[in-house]
Short mmCIF file of C-alpha atoms in Angstrom, two decimals:
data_model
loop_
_atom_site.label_atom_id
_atom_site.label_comp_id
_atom_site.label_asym_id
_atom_site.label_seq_id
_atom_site.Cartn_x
_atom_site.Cartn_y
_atom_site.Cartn_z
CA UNK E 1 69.57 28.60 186.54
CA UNK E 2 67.82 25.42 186.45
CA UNK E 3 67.20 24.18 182.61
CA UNK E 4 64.56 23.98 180.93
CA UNK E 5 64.30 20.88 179.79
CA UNK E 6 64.01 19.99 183.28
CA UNK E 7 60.39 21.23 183.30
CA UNK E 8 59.92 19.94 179.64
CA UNK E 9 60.62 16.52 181.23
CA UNK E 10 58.40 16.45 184.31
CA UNK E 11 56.07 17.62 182.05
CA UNK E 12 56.30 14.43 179.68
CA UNK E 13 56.64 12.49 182.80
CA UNK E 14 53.09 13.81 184.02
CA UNK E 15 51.27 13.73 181.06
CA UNK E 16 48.34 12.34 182.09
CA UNK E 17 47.82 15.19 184.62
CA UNK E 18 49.39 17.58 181.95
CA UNK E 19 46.94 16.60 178.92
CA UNK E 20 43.63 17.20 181.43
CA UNK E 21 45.45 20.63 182.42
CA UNK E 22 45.99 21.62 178.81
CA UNK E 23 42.95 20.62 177.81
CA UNK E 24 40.68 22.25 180.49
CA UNK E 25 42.34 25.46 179.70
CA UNK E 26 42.34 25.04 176.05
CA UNK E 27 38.31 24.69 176.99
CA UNK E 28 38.40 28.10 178.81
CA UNK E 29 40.14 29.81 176.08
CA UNK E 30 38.48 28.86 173.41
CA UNK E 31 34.71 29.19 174.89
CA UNK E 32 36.38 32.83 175.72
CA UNK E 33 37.49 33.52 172.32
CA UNK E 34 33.97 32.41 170.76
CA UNK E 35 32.24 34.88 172.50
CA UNK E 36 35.10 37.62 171.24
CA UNK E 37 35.21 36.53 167.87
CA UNK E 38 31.43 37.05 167.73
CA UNK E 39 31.83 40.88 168.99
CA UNK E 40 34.16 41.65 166.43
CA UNK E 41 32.41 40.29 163.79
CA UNK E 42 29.46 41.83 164.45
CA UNK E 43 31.65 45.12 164.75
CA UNK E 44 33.46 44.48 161.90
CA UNK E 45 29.83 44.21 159.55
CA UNK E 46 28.79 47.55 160.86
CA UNK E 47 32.16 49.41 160.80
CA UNK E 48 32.73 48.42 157.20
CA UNK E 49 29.32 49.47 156.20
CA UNK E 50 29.70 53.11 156.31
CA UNK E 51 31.46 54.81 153.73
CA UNK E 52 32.72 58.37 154.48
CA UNK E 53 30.92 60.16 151.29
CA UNK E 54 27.63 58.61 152.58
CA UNK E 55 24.40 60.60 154.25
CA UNK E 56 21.41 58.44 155.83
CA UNK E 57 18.74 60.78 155.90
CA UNK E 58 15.86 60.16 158.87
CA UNK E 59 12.97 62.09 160.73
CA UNK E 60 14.90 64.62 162.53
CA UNK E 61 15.25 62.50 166.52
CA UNK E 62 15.16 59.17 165.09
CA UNK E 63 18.23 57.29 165.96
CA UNK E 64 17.58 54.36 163.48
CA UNK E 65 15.48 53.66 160.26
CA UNK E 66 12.71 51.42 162.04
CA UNK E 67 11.61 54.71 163.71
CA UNK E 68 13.16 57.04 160.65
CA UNK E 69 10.47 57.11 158.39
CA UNK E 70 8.91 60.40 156.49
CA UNK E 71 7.06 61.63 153.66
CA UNK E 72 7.74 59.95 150.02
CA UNK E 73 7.43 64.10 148.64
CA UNK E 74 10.22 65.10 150.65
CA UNK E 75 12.77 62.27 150.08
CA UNK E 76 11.87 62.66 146.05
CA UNK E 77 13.08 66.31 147.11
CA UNK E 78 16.61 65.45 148.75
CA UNK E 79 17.22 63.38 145.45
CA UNK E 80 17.40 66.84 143.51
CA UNK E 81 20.23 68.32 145.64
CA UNK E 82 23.31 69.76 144.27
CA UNK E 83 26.12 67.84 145.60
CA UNK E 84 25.10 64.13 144.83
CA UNK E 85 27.46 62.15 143.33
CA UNK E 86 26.64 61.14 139.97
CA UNK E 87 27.40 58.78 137.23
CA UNK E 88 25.95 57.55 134.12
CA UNK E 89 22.63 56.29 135.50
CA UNK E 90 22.02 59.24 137.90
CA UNK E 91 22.78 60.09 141.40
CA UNK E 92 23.73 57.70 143.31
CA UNK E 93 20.88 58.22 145.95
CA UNK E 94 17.99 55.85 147.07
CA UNK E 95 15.20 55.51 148.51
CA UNK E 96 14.33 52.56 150.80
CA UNK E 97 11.86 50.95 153.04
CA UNK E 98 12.76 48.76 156.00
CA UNK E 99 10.30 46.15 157.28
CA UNK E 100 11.02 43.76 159.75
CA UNK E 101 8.81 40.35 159.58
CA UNK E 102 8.99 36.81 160.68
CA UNK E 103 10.07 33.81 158.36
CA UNK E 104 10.57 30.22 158.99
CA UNK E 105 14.29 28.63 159.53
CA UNK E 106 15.56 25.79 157.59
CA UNK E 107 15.09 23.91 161.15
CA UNK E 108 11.46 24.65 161.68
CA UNK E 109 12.06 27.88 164.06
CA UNK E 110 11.19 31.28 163.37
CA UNK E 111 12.84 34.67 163.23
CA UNK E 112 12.75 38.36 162.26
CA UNK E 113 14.14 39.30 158.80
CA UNK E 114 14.69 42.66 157.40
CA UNK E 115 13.13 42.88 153.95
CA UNK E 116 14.57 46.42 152.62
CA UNK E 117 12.99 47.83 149.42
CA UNK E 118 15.63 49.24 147.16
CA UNK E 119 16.22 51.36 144.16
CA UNK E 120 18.97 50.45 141.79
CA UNK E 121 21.60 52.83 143.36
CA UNK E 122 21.20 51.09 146.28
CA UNK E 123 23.79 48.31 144.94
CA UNK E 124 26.27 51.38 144.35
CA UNK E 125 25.76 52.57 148.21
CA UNK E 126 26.95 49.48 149.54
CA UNK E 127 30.50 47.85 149.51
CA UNK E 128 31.37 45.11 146.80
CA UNK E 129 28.19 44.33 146.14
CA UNK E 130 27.95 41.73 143.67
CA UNK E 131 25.52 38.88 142.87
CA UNK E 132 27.21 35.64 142.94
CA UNK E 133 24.18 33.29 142.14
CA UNK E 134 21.39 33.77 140.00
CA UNK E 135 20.23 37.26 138.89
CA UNK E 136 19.11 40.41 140.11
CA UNK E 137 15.85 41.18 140.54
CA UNK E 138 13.62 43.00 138.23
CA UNK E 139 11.33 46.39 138.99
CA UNK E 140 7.49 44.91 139.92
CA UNK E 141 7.53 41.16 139.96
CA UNK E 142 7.56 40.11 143.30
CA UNK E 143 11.13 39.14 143.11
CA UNK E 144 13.63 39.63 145.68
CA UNK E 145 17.88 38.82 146.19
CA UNK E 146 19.14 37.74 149.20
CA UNK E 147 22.22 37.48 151.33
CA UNK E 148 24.87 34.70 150.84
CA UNK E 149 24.14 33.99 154.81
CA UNK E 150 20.04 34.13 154.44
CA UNK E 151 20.31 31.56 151.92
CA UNK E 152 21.60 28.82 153.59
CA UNK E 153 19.61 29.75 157.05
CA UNK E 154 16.43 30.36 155.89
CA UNK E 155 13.30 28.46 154.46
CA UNK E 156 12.74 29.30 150.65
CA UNK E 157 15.71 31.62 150.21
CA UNK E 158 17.42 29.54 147.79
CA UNK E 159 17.05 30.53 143.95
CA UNK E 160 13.90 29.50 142.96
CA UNK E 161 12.86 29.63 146.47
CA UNK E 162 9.75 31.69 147.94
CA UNK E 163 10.55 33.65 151.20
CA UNK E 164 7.25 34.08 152.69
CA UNK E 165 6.55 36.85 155.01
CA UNK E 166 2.87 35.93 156.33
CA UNK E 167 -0.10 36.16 154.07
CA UNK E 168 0.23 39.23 152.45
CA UNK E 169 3.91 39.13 152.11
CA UNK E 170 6.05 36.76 149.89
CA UNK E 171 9.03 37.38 147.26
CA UNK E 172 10.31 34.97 144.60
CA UNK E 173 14.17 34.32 145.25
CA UNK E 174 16.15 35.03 141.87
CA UNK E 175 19.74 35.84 143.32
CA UNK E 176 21.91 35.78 145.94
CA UNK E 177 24.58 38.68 146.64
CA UNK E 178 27.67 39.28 148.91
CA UNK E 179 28.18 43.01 149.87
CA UNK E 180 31.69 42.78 151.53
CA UNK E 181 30.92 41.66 155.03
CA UNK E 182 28.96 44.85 155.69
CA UNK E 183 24.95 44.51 157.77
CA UNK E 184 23.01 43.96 154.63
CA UNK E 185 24.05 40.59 154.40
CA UNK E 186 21.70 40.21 156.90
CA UNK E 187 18.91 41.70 154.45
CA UNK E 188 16.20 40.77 152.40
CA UNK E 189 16.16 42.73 149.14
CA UNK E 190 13.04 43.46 146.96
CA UNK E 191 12.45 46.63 144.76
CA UNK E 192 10.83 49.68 146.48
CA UNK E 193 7.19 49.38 144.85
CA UNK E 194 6.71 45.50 145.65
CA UNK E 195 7.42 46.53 149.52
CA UNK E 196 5.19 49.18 149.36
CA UNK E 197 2.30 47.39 147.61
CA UNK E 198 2.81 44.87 150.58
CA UNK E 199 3.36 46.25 153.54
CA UNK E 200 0.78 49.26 152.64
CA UNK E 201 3.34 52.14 153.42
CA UNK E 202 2.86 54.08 149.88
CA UNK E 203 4.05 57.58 150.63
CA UNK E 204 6.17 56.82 153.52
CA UNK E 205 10.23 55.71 153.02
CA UNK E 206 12.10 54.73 156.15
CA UNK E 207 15.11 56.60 154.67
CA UNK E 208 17.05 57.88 152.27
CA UNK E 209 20.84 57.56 151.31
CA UNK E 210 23.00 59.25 149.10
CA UNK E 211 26.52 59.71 148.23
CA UNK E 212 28.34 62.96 148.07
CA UNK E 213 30.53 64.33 145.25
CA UNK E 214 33.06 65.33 147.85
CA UNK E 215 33.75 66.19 151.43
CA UNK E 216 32.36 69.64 150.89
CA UNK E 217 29.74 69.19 149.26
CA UNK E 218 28.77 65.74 152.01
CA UNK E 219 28.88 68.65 154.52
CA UNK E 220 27.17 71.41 152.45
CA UNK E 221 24.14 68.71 151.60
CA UNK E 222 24.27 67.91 155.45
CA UNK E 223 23.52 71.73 156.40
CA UNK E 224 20.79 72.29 154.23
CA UNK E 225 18.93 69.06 155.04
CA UNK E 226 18.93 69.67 158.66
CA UNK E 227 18.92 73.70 158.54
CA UNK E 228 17.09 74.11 155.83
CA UNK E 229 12.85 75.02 156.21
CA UNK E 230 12.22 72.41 153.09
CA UNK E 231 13.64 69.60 155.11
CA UNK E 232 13.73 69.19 159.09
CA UNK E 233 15.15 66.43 158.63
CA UNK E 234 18.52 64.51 159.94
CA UNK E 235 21.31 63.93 157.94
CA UNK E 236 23.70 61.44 159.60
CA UNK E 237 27.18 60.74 157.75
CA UNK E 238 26.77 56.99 157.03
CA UNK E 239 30.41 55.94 159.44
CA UNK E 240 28.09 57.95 162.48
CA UNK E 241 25.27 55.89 161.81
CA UNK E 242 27.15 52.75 162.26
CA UNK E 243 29.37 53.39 164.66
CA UNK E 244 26.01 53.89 166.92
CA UNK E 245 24.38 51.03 165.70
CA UNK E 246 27.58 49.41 167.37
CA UNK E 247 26.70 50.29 170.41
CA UNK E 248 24.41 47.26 170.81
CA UNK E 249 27.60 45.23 171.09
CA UNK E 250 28.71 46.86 174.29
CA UNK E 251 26.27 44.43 176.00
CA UNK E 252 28.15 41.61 174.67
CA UNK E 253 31.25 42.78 175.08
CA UNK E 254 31.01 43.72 178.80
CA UNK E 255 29.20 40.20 179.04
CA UNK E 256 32.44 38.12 177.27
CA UNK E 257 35.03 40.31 179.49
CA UNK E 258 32.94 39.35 182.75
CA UNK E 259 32.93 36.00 181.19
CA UNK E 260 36.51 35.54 180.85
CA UNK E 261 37.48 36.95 183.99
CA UNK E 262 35.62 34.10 185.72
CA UNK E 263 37.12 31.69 183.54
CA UNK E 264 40.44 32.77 183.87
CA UNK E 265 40.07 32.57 187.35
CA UNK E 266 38.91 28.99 187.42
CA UNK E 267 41.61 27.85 185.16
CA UNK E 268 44.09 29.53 187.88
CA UNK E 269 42.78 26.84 190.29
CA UNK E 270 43.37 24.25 188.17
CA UNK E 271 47.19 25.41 187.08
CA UNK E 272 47.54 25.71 191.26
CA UNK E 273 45.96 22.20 191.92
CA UNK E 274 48.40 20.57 189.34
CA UNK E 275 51.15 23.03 190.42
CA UNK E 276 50.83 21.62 194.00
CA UNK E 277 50.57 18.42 193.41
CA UNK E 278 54.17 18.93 191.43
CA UNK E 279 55.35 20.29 194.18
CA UNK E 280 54.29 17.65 196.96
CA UNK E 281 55.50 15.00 194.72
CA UNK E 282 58.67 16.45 193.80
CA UNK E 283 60.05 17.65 197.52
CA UNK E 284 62.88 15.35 197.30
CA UNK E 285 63.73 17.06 193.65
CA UNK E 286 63.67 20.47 195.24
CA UNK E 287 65.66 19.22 198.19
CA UNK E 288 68.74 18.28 195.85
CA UNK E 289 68.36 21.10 193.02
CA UNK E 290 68.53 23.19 196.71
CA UNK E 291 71.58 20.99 198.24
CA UNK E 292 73.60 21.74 194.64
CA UNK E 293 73.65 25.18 194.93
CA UNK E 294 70.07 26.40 192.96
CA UNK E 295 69.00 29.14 194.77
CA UNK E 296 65.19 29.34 195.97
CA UNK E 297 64.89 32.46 192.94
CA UNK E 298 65.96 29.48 190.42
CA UNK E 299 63.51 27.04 192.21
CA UNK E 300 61.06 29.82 191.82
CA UNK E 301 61.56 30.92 188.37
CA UNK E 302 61.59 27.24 187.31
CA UNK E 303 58.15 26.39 188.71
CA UNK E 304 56.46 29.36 187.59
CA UNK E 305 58.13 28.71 184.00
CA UNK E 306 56.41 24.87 183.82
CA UNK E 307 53.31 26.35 184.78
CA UNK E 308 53.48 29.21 182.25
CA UNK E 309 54.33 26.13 179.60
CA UNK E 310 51.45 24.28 180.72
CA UNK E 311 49.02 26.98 180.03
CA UNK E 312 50.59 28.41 176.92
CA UNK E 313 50.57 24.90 175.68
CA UNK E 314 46.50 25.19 176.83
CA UNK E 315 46.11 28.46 175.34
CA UNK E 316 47.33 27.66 172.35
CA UNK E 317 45.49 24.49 171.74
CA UNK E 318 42.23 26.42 172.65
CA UNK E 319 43.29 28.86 170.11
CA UNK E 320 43.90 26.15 167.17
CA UNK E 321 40.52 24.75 168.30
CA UNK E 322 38.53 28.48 167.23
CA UNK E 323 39.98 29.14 164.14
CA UNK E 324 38.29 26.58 161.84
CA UNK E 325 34.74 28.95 163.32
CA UNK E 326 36.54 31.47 160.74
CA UNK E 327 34.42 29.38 158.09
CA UNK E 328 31.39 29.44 160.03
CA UNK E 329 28.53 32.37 160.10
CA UNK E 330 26.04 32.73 163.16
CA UNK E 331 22.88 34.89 163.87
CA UNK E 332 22.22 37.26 167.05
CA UNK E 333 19.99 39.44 167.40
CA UNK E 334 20.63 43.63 167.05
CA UNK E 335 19.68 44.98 169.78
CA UNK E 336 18.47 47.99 168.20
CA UNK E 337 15.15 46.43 166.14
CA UNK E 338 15.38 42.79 167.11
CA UNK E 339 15.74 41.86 163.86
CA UNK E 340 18.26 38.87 162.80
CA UNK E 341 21.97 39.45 162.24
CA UNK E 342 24.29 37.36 160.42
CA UNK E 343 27.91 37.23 161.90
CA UNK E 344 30.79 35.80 160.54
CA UNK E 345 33.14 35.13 163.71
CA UNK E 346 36.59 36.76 163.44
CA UNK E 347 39.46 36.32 165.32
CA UNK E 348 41.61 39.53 164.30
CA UNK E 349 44.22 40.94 167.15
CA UNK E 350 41.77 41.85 169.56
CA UNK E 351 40.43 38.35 169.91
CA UNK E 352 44.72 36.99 170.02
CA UNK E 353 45.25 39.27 172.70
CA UNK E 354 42.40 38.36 174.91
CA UNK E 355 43.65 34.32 174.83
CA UNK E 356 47.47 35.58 174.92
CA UNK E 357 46.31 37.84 178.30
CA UNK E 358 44.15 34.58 179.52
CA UNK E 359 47.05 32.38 179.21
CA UNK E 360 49.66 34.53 181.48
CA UNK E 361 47.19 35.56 183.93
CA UNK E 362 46.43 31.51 184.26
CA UNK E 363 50.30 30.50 184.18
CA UNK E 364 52.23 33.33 186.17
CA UNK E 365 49.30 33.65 188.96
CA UNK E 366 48.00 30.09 188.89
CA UNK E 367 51.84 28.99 189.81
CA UNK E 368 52.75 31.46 192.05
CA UNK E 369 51.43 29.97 195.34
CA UNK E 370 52.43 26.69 194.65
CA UNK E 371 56.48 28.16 193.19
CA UNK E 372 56.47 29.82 196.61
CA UNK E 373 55.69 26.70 198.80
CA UNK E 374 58.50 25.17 196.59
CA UNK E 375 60.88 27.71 197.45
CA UNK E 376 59.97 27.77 201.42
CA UNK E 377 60.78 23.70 201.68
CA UNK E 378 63.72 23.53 204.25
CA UNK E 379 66.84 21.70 202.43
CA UNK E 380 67.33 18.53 205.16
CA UNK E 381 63.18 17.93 205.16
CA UNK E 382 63.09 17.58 201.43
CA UNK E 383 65.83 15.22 201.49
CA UNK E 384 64.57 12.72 203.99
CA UNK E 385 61.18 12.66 202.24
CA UNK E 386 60.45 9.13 201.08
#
C-alpha cells in the first residue's frame, strides 16, 4: 500500500493547482447547499407551525385561507362547540382575516405582505409567541405587531413605524414578536375589527382556528363541522394544513437537486483535469512506485484517494463558507398566494448529506479515469520519461 502522506505531499507540492481545485468545488458546494438550506427552512417554518390539537376551519373545497373565507354568523357558531380547549380567558379559538397587499421595502422595491386580523387567542394558537420589542397591540386603534423578520425588511415596520398598505390601508407599528420559527413570522398582525373596517370584508372571516381539549374531542369537533347541516364546512387538523402548504417547496426542491446534479458533474471535470495532469506529470513516479513492487490496485487506490482528499478538502471549505447564512433570513415567495415569506436558511442533516454525497460523487468518479490511465502506464515507458 502506497502511504498516504505520499498524496498529502504532491498535494502541498501542487498547491497552486490544488487551492483553484478546492476552491472551485468549495464554490459548487456551497452555491448547492444555499439553495438546500433555503428548502428546509422554508419546510421547517411550516412543519413547526401546526400543532396536533389544532383545527383550521375553511369553506368546505378551499385548500388555503386566501380562497377559505365564509360567513362571520357561522364562525361565531364553531366558537360555541363542546370540545375547545379552554383556559382562563376562554377558548382558545379565533377568528381571523387574511389580506394580502403591497408595501414598500427598506430598498425602494415592493412586495406582497400578509396583514392577518387576529383575536387575542390567536397568540395562544401559535408556537412561542412572545413580543420581544415594544408592546402588543390594543383592540381598535389602528395598531398592528409585526414579525422580527418584517421589521428589518420592510419600510415603516419598526416601532413607531407606519406600515402603509395603499390609501385606505395603514397600521401604526407598536411591537415586534417572534413565534418560534413557524409562517407567521412572515405576517402582519392587526386586531380583527381594524382589518375589517379596512379592507371592507365585515361579515366575512377567512378562517377560523381552534384548539382541542384532546384527541377525541379534535376528532369529534372535526365530524360535526364537516358532517354536521349547521356547518358545511372543512375542518383541517392544523399539521394537514401545513404539510400541504409544503408542497410549494417541491418546485424548489426538484429545482436544487437538478441543480446539483449539474454541478456535481462539472466539478467531476475539474477533479479529472487536475487528476490528469497529476498523472502526465508524475509518469516517472508511477514508473518506480510500479518497478518496487506497488501493484497497479495500490497505484489505483492511491490516485483515487488524492482526488477524494482534494474534494473533501473542497467540500468542506464550501461547507464552512454556508454556515455563517445560519444568521441570515431571506424572502421567497409561497407559491400558494404569492405573498412574501421570510426564511431563515438551515443547514440541518439533510443539507450535510447533500455536500457529503457532492463531495464523493466529485472525488471517487472525477478520479477514476485519470487512476486508471495511471494504472495502464507500462513499467519501462514511465521510467525513460524525461
Amino acid at each position: 500500500m502506497i502511504p498516504f502522506k505520499y498524496n498529502v505531499r504532491n498535494l502541498r507540492v501542487r498547491w497552486k493547482t490544488t487551492l483553484m481545485t478546492m476552491l472551485g468545488t468549495a464554490l459548487l458546494v456551497a452555491s448547492s447547499c444555499i439553495l438546500f438550506g433555503l428548502v428546509e427552512g422554508l419546510e421547517y417554518s411550516l412543519k413547526v407551525s401546526g400543532d396536533p390539537l389544532d383545527l383550521m376551519i375553511l369553506r368546505k373545497g378551499a385548500s388555503n385561507e386566501t380562497t377559505g373565507g365564509f360567513e362571520a354568523k357561522k364562525a361565531d357558531e364553531v366558537l360555541t362547540l363542546n370540545g375547545i380547549q379552554r383556559d382562563e380567558n376562554g377558548p382558545i379559538a379565533a377568528k381571523e382575516i387574511l389580506n394580502i397587499a403591497i408595501t414598500e421595502r427598506t430598498n425602494g422595491t415592493r412586495n406582497n405582505l400578509i396583514i392577518r386580523g387576529v383575536q387575542p387567542a390567536s397568540r395562544k394558537l401559535r408556537p412561542d409567541f412572545k413580543i420581544v420589542a415594544g408592546r402588543d397591540l390594543e383592540s381598535g386603534k389602528g395598531e398592528c405587531i409585526v414579525s422580527r423578520n418584517i421589521s428589518r425588511l420592510y419600510k415603516g415596520a419598526q416601532v413607531g413605524g407606519l406600515l402603509e398598505f395603499g390609501e385606505k390601508e395603514r397600521y401604526r407599528v407598536v411591537g415586534v414578536f417572534t413565534a418560534g420559527g413557524s409562517s407567521a413570522e412572515s405576517e402582519v398582525w392587526a386586531d380583527l375589527k381594524d382589518v375589517e373596517r379596512n379592507t371592507g370584508r365585515d361579515g366575512s372571516v377567512s378562517c377560523v382556528q381552534i384548539r382541542a381539549a384532546s384527541t377525541k374531542d379534535r376528532d369529534d369537533l372535526k365530524k360535526a363541522i364537516e358532517d354536521g347541516t349547521q356547518f358545511k364546512l372543512a375542518a383541517i387538523p392544523e399539521a394537514t394544513y401545513f404539510e400541504n402548504q409544503s408542497k410549494s417547496s417541491i418546485f424548489l426542491k426538484a429545482a436544487g437537486t437538478l441543480i446539483a446534479v449539474l454541478l456535481t458533474f462539472g466539478a467531476m471535470f475539474a477533479a479529472a483535469n487536475t487528476m490528469f495532469s497529476a498523472v502526465k506529470s508524475r509518469t516517472r513516479e508511477i514508473g518506480t512506485m510500479r518497478a518496487l513492487g506497488f501493484s497497479q490496485r495500490d497505484v489505483l487506490i492511491s490516485f483515487l484517494g488524492e482526488s477524494f482528499l482534494l474534494c473533501v478538502l473542497g467540500g468542506l471549505l464550501g461547507l464552512l463558507a454556508t454556515l455563517p447564512l445560519s444568521f441570515l433570513t431571506i424572502e421567497t415567495a409561497n407559491f400558494s398566494n404569492f405573498a412574501s415569506v421570510t426564511i431563515n436558511f438551515r443547514f440541518g442533516p439533510w443539507v450535510m448529506a447533500v455536500a457529503l454525497i457532492m463531495t464523493v460523487v466529485m472525488g471517487l468518479f472525477g478520479g477514476m479515469i485519470p487512476a486508471m490511465r495511471a494504472v495502464r502506464i507500462e513499467v519501462i515507458s514511465a521510467l525513460r520519461e524525461l
